[in-house]
Amino acid sequence: MRFLKKIILGSLLFISSLLLSFAISDTADAADSHGAVRMYRLYNPNSGEHFFTGNVSEKNNLVAIGWNYEDIAWYAPGYSFVPVYRLYNPNNGDHHYTMNADERAFLIGIGWSDEGIGWYSSEAEVVPLFRLYNPNAQGAGAHHYTISEEERDILDELGWNPEGKGWYGMDKESAEALIRQAEKGSLGFFEEMGSTEAVNVLKNSSYRAYTEIGAVNDATSLDNMKAALDMIDDCNLIRANLGLSPLTVTDYMMAVAQSNANASAYILTSTQQYNVAENVAWASSDPFRVWYVNEKRLYDTGTTDFQKTGHYQNIVNTSFTVTGYAVNNYGVYKKTDVQVFQYRTKGYSADEYRARFMKYYNNYR
């Protein structure tokens, strides 16, 4: 095992000298978009490896099995055109990170497992991540990465080989500002859009206690709001196939759906807190199969009782002009979908609303 490790480490040191000169490609000055990610640093006291991840669940799982959490290492953009690849050595449990596609391919060729894109390098190239190599390493942890010049210099004095800059992180202040805005979820979006009615729904509804603004599983998370827009597209496709006009979308109706979904996840009934028609589904992988396909069969056989086919009737109601949709991932059944409907008012087309939302999403998420 150690012999194999020495071969791999030797190869890695050799390709480092060849590849590092072009591992950091020239990029035009650019402001990072797509939000920011806190990159966490952990240490395995048994193997000596430092590990880096932006995934909170992965960080927490490693801490639970004995890794030491060593705080935030740097901030990465949520997306850029410069990916940093993560690889794993199944022979000794080591991880390696590089944005050089040739280095990645070489390591895969000698047996490392490709774990895809770990994070992204900042195109603005503000905060460099210094890369160092330990020629004496006998196991995991042969490479280390740090934004600290002091830590780099200490490791250099201890015999580590500096290998230049591995990739770039973001400025802490601007990154934290982006993260804080993203953590406000849909509330931040509604505030930036000046949608006072929607803001009021999330802050002052009768069931306000059930909403955790911006929480990852809450209907107000940006990712769940994005998923909800896909469901509105599905509804409008059903209506289009029937020759019906598409439903439009407003911030107010999206906020109502979010508030109602968060409450219904626990009270297991419709909230009836706003003057809207409403469809609710719990633990359904395909709400429209429940609401539309199944109930249409009943309706087509003459079952017009709203208690039995009301979801279907809401979807095909020609009087309704505007909708909102929400989905969350917690509560009694771990998933709740809500669609709300109103008439007389009109909002943005689904495409217009998506474009408006995605501009905000890409800035902060």
CSV table of C-alpha atoms in Angstrom, one decimal, residues 10-357:
chain,number,residue,atom,x,y,z
A,10,GLY,CA,5.7,10.7,-7.1
A,11,SER,CA,3.6,10.9,-10.3
A,12,LEU,CA,1.6,13.7,-8.7
A,13,LEU,CA,4.7,15.7,-7.8
A,14,PHE,CA,6.0,15.2,-11.4
A,15,ILE,CA,2.8,16.3,-13.1
A,16,SER,CA,2.5,19.2,-10.6
A,17,SER,CA,5.7,20.8,-11.9
A,18,LEU,CA,4.5,20.2,-15.5
A,19,LEU,CA,0.9,21.3,-15.1
A,20,LEU,CA,0.8,24.0,-12.4
A,21,SER,CA,2.2,26.6,-14.8
A,22,PHE,CA,-1.0,26.5,-16.7
A,23,ALA,CA,-3.3,25.2,-14.0
A,24,ILE,CA,-4.4,28.8,-13.3
A,25,SER,CA,-5.6,30.0,-16.7
A,26,ASP,CA,-5.8,33.7,-17.5
A,27,THR,CA,-9.3,35.0,-17.1
A,28,ALA,CA,-10.8,38.4,-17.8
A,29,ASP,CA,-11.7,40.5,-14.8
A,30,ALA,CA,-15.2,39.4,-13.9
A,31,ALA,CA,-17.5,39.9,-11.0
A,32,ASP,CA,-18.7,36.6,-9.6
A,33,SER,CA,-22.4,35.9,-9.8
A,34,HIS,CA,-24.5,32.9,-8.7
A,35,GLY,CA,-24.1,33.7,-5.1
A,36,ALA,CA,-21.4,32.3,-2.7
A,37,VAL,CA,-20.7,29.2,-0.8
A,38,ARG,CA,-19.0,28.8,2.6
A,39,MET,CA,-16.2,26.2,2.2
A,40,TYR,CA,-15.6,24.2,5.3
A,41,ARG,CA,-12.3,22.8,6.4
A,42,LEU,CA,-12.1,19.5,8.4
A,43,TYR,CA,-9.2,17.4,9.7
A,44,ASN,CA,-9.0,13.7,10.2
A,45,PRO,CA,-6.8,13.0,13.3
A,46,ASN,CA,-6.4,9.4,12.3
A,47,SER,CA,-5.2,9.9,8.7
A,48,GLY,CA,-3.8,13.4,8.8
A,49,GLU,CA,-6.0,14.5,5.9
A,50,HIS,CA,-7.5,18.0,5.6
A,51,PHE,CA,-10.8,17.8,3.7
A,52,PHE,CA,-12.8,20.7,2.2
A,53,THR,CA,-16.5,20.8,1.3
A,54,GLY,CA,-19.3,23.4,0.8
A,55,ASN,CA,-21.9,20.8,1.7
A,56,VAL,CA,-23.2,21.4,5.2
A,57,SER,CA,-24.6,17.9,5.5
A,58,GLU,CA,-21.3,16.3,4.5
A,59,LYS,CA,-19.5,18.5,7.0
A,60,ASN,CA,-21.9,17.5,9.8
A,61,ASN,CA,-21.6,13.8,8.9
A,62,LEU,CA,-17.8,13.9,9.1
A,63,VAL,CA,-17.9,15.7,12.4
A,64,ALA,CA,-20.3,13.1,13.8
A,65,ILE,CA,-17.8,10.3,12.9
A,66,GLY,CA,-14.8,12.0,14.5
A,67,TRP,CA,-13.4,14.6,12.1
A,68,ASN,CA,-12.3,17.9,13.6
A,69,TYR,CA,-14.1,21.0,12.2
A,70,GLU,CA,-11.6,23.8,11.6
A,71,ASP,CA,-14.0,26.6,10.5
A,72,ILE,CA,-14.6,28.2,7.2
A,73,ALA,CA,-11.5,27.9,4.9
A,74,TRP,CA,-12.6,30.3,2.2
A,75,TYR,CA,-15.6,31.4,0.1
A,76,ALA,CA,-16.3,29.9,-3.3
A,77,PRO,CA,-18.7,31.3,-6.0
A,78,GLY,CA,-21.9,29.4,-6.3
A,79,TYR,CA,-21.0,29.0,-10.0
A,80,SER,CA,-18.3,30.2,-12.4
A,81,PHE,CA,-16.8,29.0,-15.6
A,82,VAL,CA,-13.8,27.6,-13.7
A,83,PRO,CA,-14.7,24.3,-11.9
A,84,VAL,CA,-12.5,22.7,-9.3
A,85,TYR,CA,-12.6,18.9,-9.6
A,86,ARG,CA,-12.6,16.6,-6.6
A,87,LEU,CA,-10.9,13.2,-6.8
A,88,TYR,CA,-10.6,10.3,-4.3
A,89,ASN,CA,-7.9,7.7,-3.9
A,90,PRO,CA,-9.6,4.4,-2.9
A,91,ASN,CA,-6.3,2.9,-1.8
A,92,ASN,CA,-5.7,5.2,1.1
A,93,GLY,CA,-8.7,7.5,1.4
A,94,ASP,CA,-7.0,10.6,0.2
A,95,HIS,CA,-8.7,13.5,-1.7
A,96,HIS,CA,-7.2,15.8,-4.2
A,97,TYR,CA,-8.6,19.0,-5.7
A,98,THR,CA,-7.6,20.6,-9.0
A,99,MET,CA,-9.1,22.9,-11.7
A,100,ASN,CA,-6.7,21.4,-14.2
A,101,ALA,CA,-8.5,19.0,-16.5
A,102,ASP,CA,-5.3,17.3,-17.6
A,103,GLU,CA,-4.2,16.6,-14.0
A,104,ARG,CA,-7.7,15.3,-13.3
A,105,ALA,CA,-7.5,13.0,-16.3
A,106,PHE,CA,-4.1,11.7,-15.3
A,107,LEU,CA,-5.2,10.8,-11.8
A,108,ILE,CA,-8.3,9.1,-13.1
A,109,GLY,CA,-6.0,7.1,-15.4
A,110,ILE,CA,-3.9,5.8,-12.5
A,111,GLY,CA,-6.9,4.7,-10.4
A,112,TRP,CA,-8.3,7.8,-8.6
A,113,SER,CA,-12.1,8.0,-8.5
A,114,ASP,CA,-13.6,11.1,-10.1
A,115,GLU,CA,-16.0,12.8,-7.7
A,116,GLY,CA,-17.1,15.5,-10.1
A,117,ILE,CA,-17.0,19.2,-9.5
A,118,GLY,CA,-16.3,20.0,-5.8
A,119,TRP,CA,-16.8,23.8,-6.2
A,120,TYR,CA,-15.8,26.7,-8.4
A,121,SER,CA,-12.9,29.1,-8.6
A,122,SER,CA,-13.6,32.8,-8.5
A,123,GLU,CA,-13.1,34.4,-11.9
A,124,ALA,CA,-12.4,37.7,-10.2
A,125,GLU,CA,-9.2,36.0,-8.8
A,126,VAL,CA,-9.3,38.0,-5.5
A,127,VAL,CA,-8.3,35.5,-2.9
A,128,PRO,CA,-5.7,32.9,-3.9
A,129,LEU,CA,-5.7,29.3,-2.5
A,130,PHE,CA,-2.1,28.3,-2.0
A,131,ARG,CA,-1.3,24.6,-2.8
A,132,LEU,CA,1.4,22.7,-1.0
A,133,TYR,CA,2.8,19.2,-1.3
A,134,ASN,CA,4.3,17.1,1.4
A,135,PRO,CA,7.0,14.8,-0.1
A,136,ASN,CA,7.3,12.8,3.2
A,137,ALA,CA,3.6,11.9,3.4
A,138,GLN,CA,3.0,8.2,3.8
A,139,GLY,CA,-0.8,8.3,3.6
A,140,ALA,CA,-3.6,10.7,3.1
A,141,GLY,CA,-3.0,14.4,3.2
A,142,ALA,CA,-0.2,14.7,0.8
A,143,HIS,CA,-1.6,18.1,-0.5
A,144,HIS,CA,-2.8,21.0,1.5
A,145,TYR,CA,-4.7,24.2,0.4
A,146,THR,CA,-4.9,27.4,2.3
A,147,ILE,CA,-5.6,31.1,1.8
A,148,SER,CA,-3.2,31.9,4.7
A,149,GLU,CA,0.2,33.1,3.6
A,150,GLU,CA,1.4,32.5,7.2
A,151,GLU,CA,0.2,28.9,7.1
A,152,ARG,CA,1.8,28.5,3.7
A,153,ASP,CA,5.1,29.8,5.0
A,154,ILE,CA,5.1,27.7,8.1
A,155,LEU,CA,4.5,24.5,6.0
A,156,ASP,CA,7.3,25.6,3.6
A,157,GLU,CA,9.7,25.8,6.5
A,158,LEU,CA,8.6,22.4,7.7
A,159,GLY,CA,9.6,20.8,4.4
A,160,TRP,CA,6.4,21.1,2.3
A,161,ASN,CA,6.8,22.1,-1.3
A,162,PRO,CA,4.9,25.2,-2.4
A,163,GLU,CA,3.1,24.6,-5.7
A,164,GLY,CA,1.7,28.1,-6.4
A,165,LYS,CA,-2.0,28.9,-6.5
A,166,GLY,CA,-4.5,26.1,-6.8
A,167,TRP,CA,-7.6,28.3,-7.4
A,168,TYR,CA,-9.2,31.4,-6.2
A,169,GLY,CA,-11.8,32.2,-3.6
A,170,MET,CA,-14.1,35.3,-3.0
A,171,ASP,CA,-13.7,38.3,-0.8
A,172,LYS,CA,-15.2,37.4,2.6
A,173,GLU,CA,-17.3,40.5,3.0
A,174,SER,CA,-19.0,40.4,-0.4
A,175,ALA,CA,-19.5,36.6,-0.2
A,176,GLU,CA,-21.2,36.8,3.2
A,177,ALA,CA,-23.5,39.6,1.9
A,178,LEU,CA,-24.5,37.3,-0.9
A,179,ILE,CA,-25.0,34.3,1.4
A,180,ARG,CA,-27.1,36.4,3.9
A,181,GLN,CA,-29.3,37.5,1.1
A,182,ALA,CA,-29.8,34.0,-0.2
A,183,GLU,CA,-30.6,32.8,3.3
A,184,LYS,CA,-33.6,35.2,3.2
A,185,GLY,CA,-35.1,32.9,0.5
A,186,SER,CA,-38.2,34.2,-1.2
A,187,LEU,CA,-38.6,37.0,1.3
A,188,GLY,CA,-35.4,38.6,0.0
A,189,PHE,CA,-36.7,38.3,-3.6
A,190,PHE,CA,-40.1,39.8,-2.7
A,191,GLU,CA,-38.4,42.7,-0.9
A,192,GLU,CA,-36.0,43.4,-3.8
A,193,MET,CA,-39.0,43.4,-6.2
A,194,GLY,CA,-40.9,45.8,-3.9
A,195,SER,CA,-43.7,43.3,-3.5
A,196,THR,CA,-45.2,44.6,-0.2
A,197,GLU,CA,-48.2,42.4,-0.3
A,198,ALA,CA,-46.1,39.3,-0.7
A,199,VAL,CA,-43.8,40.4,2.1
A,200,ASN,CA,-46.7,41.0,4.4
A,201,VAL,CA,-48.0,37.5,3.7
A,202,LEU,CA,-44.8,35.9,4.8
A,203,LYS,CA,-44.3,38.2,7.8
A,204,ASN,CA,-47.8,38.5,9.1
A,205,SER,CA,-50.0,35.5,8.1
A,206,SER,CA,-52.1,33.8,10.7
A,207,TYR,CA,-49.9,30.7,10.4
A,208,ARG,CA,-46.6,32.6,10.4
A,209,ALA,CA,-45.1,30.3,13.0
A,210,TYR,CA,-44.9,27.4,10.5
A,211,THR,CA,-42.6,29.3,8.1
A,212,GLU,CA,-38.9,29.2,8.6
A,213,ILE,CA,-37.8,31.9,6.2
A,214,GLY,CA,-35.2,30.6,3.7
A,215,ALA,CA,-34.6,27.3,5.4
A,216,VAL,CA,-33.5,24.6,3.0
A,217,ASN,CA,-36.7,22.5,3.4
A,218,ASP,CA,-39.1,25.4,3.6
A,219,ALA,CA,-41.3,26.5,0.8
A,220,THR,CA,-39.6,29.9,1.0
A,221,SER,CA,-36.1,28.5,0.1
A,222,LEU,CA,-34.9,29.7,-3.3
A,223,ASP,CA,-34.4,26.2,-4.6
A,224,ASN,CA,-38.0,25.1,-3.6
A,225,MET,CA,-39.4,28.3,-5.2
A,226,LYS,CA,-37.5,27.4,-8.4
A,227,ALA,CA,-39.0,23.9,-8.3
A,228,ALA,CA,-42.5,25.4,-7.8
A,229,LEU,CA,-42.2,27.3,-11.0
A,230,ASP,CA,-41.6,24.0,-12.9
A,231,MET,CA,-44.9,22.8,-11.4
A,232,ILE,CA,-46.7,25.9,-12.7
A,233,ASP,CA,-45.4,25.0,-16.2
A,234,ASP,CA,-46.8,21.5,-15.8
A,235,CYS,CA,-50.2,23.0,-14.9
A,236,ASN,CA,-50.2,25.3,-17.9
A,237,LEU,CA,-49.2,22.4,-20.2
A,238,ILE,CA,-52.3,20.6,-19.0
A,239,ARG,CA,-54.4,23.6,-19.7
A,240,ALA,CA,-52.8,24.2,-23.1
A,241,ASN,CA,-53.7,20.6,-24.1
A,242,LEU,CA,-57.3,21.4,-23.2
A,243,GLY,CA,-57.3,24.6,-25.2
A,244,LEU,CA,-57.4,26.7,-22.0
A,245,SER,CA,-55.6,30.0,-21.4
A,246,PRO,CA,-52.4,29.7,-19.3
A,247,LEU,CA,-52.5,30.9,-15.7
A,248,THR,CA,-50.3,33.9,-14.9
A,249,VAL,CA,-48.2,34.3,-11.8
A,250,THR,CA,-47.8,37.0,-9.1
A,251,ASP,CA,-45.6,37.5,-6.1
A,252,TYR,CA,-48.6,37.7,-3.8
A,253,MET,CA,-50.0,34.3,-5.0
A,254,MET,CA,-46.5,32.7,-4.7
A,255,ALA,CA,-46.2,34.0,-1.1
A,256,VAL,CA,-49.8,32.8,-0.3
A,257,ALA,CA,-48.9,29.3,-1.6
A,258,GLN,CA,-45.7,29.2,0.4
A,259,SER,CA,-47.4,30.3,3.6
A,260,ASN,CA,-50.2,27.8,3.1
A,261,ALA,CA,-47.9,24.9,2.2
A,262,ASN,CA,-45.7,25.4,5.3
A,263,ALA,CA,-48.8,25.4,7.6
A,264,SER,CA,-50.5,22.5,5.8
A,265,ALA,CA,-47.4,20.4,6.2
A,266,TYR,CA,-48.3,20.2,9.9
A,267,ILE,CA,-52.0,20.9,10.3
A,268,LEU,CA,-52.8,18.4,7.5
A,269,THR,CA,-55.7,20.4,6.0
A,270,SER,CA,-56.2,23.5,4.0
A,271,THR,CA,-55.5,26.7,5.9
A,272,GLN,CA,-58.2,28.8,4.3
A,273,GLN,CA,-56.4,31.9,5.5
A,274,TYR,CA,-56.7,33.8,2.2
A,275,ASN,CA,-59.5,34.2,-0.4
A,276,VAL,CA,-58.1,31.7,-2.9
A,277,ALA,CA,-59.0,28.3,-4.3
A,278,GLU,CA,-56.5,25.7,-3.3
A,279,ASN,CA,-55.1,22.3,-4.1
A,280,VAL,CA,-53.0,20.5,-1.5
A,281,ALA,CA,-51.1,17.2,-1.8
A,282,TRP,CA,-49.0,15.5,0.8
A,283,ALA,CA,-46.2,13.0,0.1
A,284,SER,CA,-46.9,13.0,-3.6
A,285,SER,CA,-44.2,12.5,-6.2
A,286,ASP,CA,-46.6,13.7,-8.9
A,287,PRO,CA,-49.4,16.0,-7.5
A,288,PHE,CA,-50.9,16.5,-11.0
A,289,ARG,CA,-51.5,12.7,-11.3
A,290,VAL,CA,-53.5,12.9,-8.1
A,291,TRP,CA,-55.2,16.2,-8.7
A,292,TYR,CA,-55.8,16.0,-12.5
A,293,VAL,CA,-55.4,12.4,-13.9
A,294,ASN,CA,-57.1,10.5,-11.1
A,295,GLU,CA,-59.9,13.0,-10.5
A,296,LYS,CA,-60.6,13.5,-14.2
A,297,ARG,CA,-61.5,9.8,-14.4
A,298,LEU,CA,-64.0,10.3,-11.7
A,299,TYR,CA,-65.3,13.6,-13.2
A,300,ASP,CA,-65.7,12.0,-16.7
A,301,THR,CA,-68.0,9.3,-15.1
A,302,GLY,CA,-70.3,12.0,-13.7
A,303,THR,CA,-68.7,12.6,-10.3
A,304,THR,CA,-69.0,16.4,-10.0
A,305,ASP,CA,-68.9,16.5,-6.2
A,306,PHE,CA,-66.3,19.1,-5.4
A,307,GLN,CA,-65.1,17.1,-2.4
A,308,LYS,CA,-64.1,14.3,-4.8
A,309,THR,CA,-63.0,16.1,-7.9
A,310,GLY,CA,-62.4,19.7,-6.7
A,311,HIS,CA,-58.6,19.6,-7.5
A,312,TYR,CA,-59.4,18.7,-11.1
A,313,GLN,CA,-62.1,21.4,-11.3
A,314,ASN,CA,-59.7,24.1,-10.0
A,315,ILE,CA,-57.0,23.2,-12.6
A,316,VAL,CA,-59.5,23.4,-15.6
A,317,ASN,CA,-61.5,26.3,-14.3
A,318,THR,CA,-61.7,28.9,-17.1
A,319,SER,CA,-62.5,31.7,-14.7
A,320,PHE,CA,-59.1,31.4,-12.9
A,321,THR,CA,-56.4,33.7,-14.3
A,322,VAL,CA,-53.7,33.7,-11.8
A,323,THR,CA,-51.9,31.1,-9.7
A,324,GLY,CA,-49.1,30.5,-7.2
A,325,TYR,CA,-47.4,27.3,-6.3
A,326,ALA,CA,-45.2,26.1,-3.4
A,327,VAL,CA,-43.5,22.9,-2.3
A,328,ASN,CA,-41.6,22.1,1.0
A,329,ASN,CA,-39.8,19.1,2.3
A,330,TYR,CA,-40.7,18.7,5.9
A,331,GLY,CA,-43.7,18.2,8.1
A,332,VAL,CA,-45.7,15.1,8.9
A,333,TYR,CA,-45.3,13.6,5.4
A,334,LYS,CA,-41.9,15.3,4.5
A,335,LYS,CA,-43.4,16.9,1.4
A,336,THR,CA,-46.3,19.2,0.8
A,337,ASP,CA,-47.4,20.8,-2.5
A,338,VAL,CA,-49.9,23.6,-2.7
A,339,GLN,CA,-51.3,25.4,-5.7
A,340,VAL,CA,-53.6,28.4,-5.2
A,341,PHE,CA,-55.9,30.1,-7.8
A,342,GLN,CA,-57.7,33.4,-8.2
A,343,TYR,CA,-59.7,35.1,-10.9
A,344,ARG,CA,-60.1,38.7,-12.2
A,345,THR,CA,-56.5,39.6,-11.6
A,346,LYS,CA,-53.6,38.9,-13.9
A,347,GLY,CA,-49.8,38.7,-13.4
A,348,TYR,CA,-46.7,37.8,-15.3
A,349,SER,CA,-46.7,35.0,-17.8
A,350,ALA,CA,-45.0,31.9,-16.4
A,351,ASP,CA,-42.0,32.6,-18.7
A,352,GLU,CA,-41.8,36.3,-17.6
A,353,TYR,CA,-42.0,35.4,-14.0
A,354,ARG,CA,-39.3,32.7,-14.3
A,355,ALA,CA,-37.0,35.1,-16.0
A,356,ARG,CA,-37.6,37.7,-13.3
A,357,PHE,CA,-37.0,35.2,-10.6
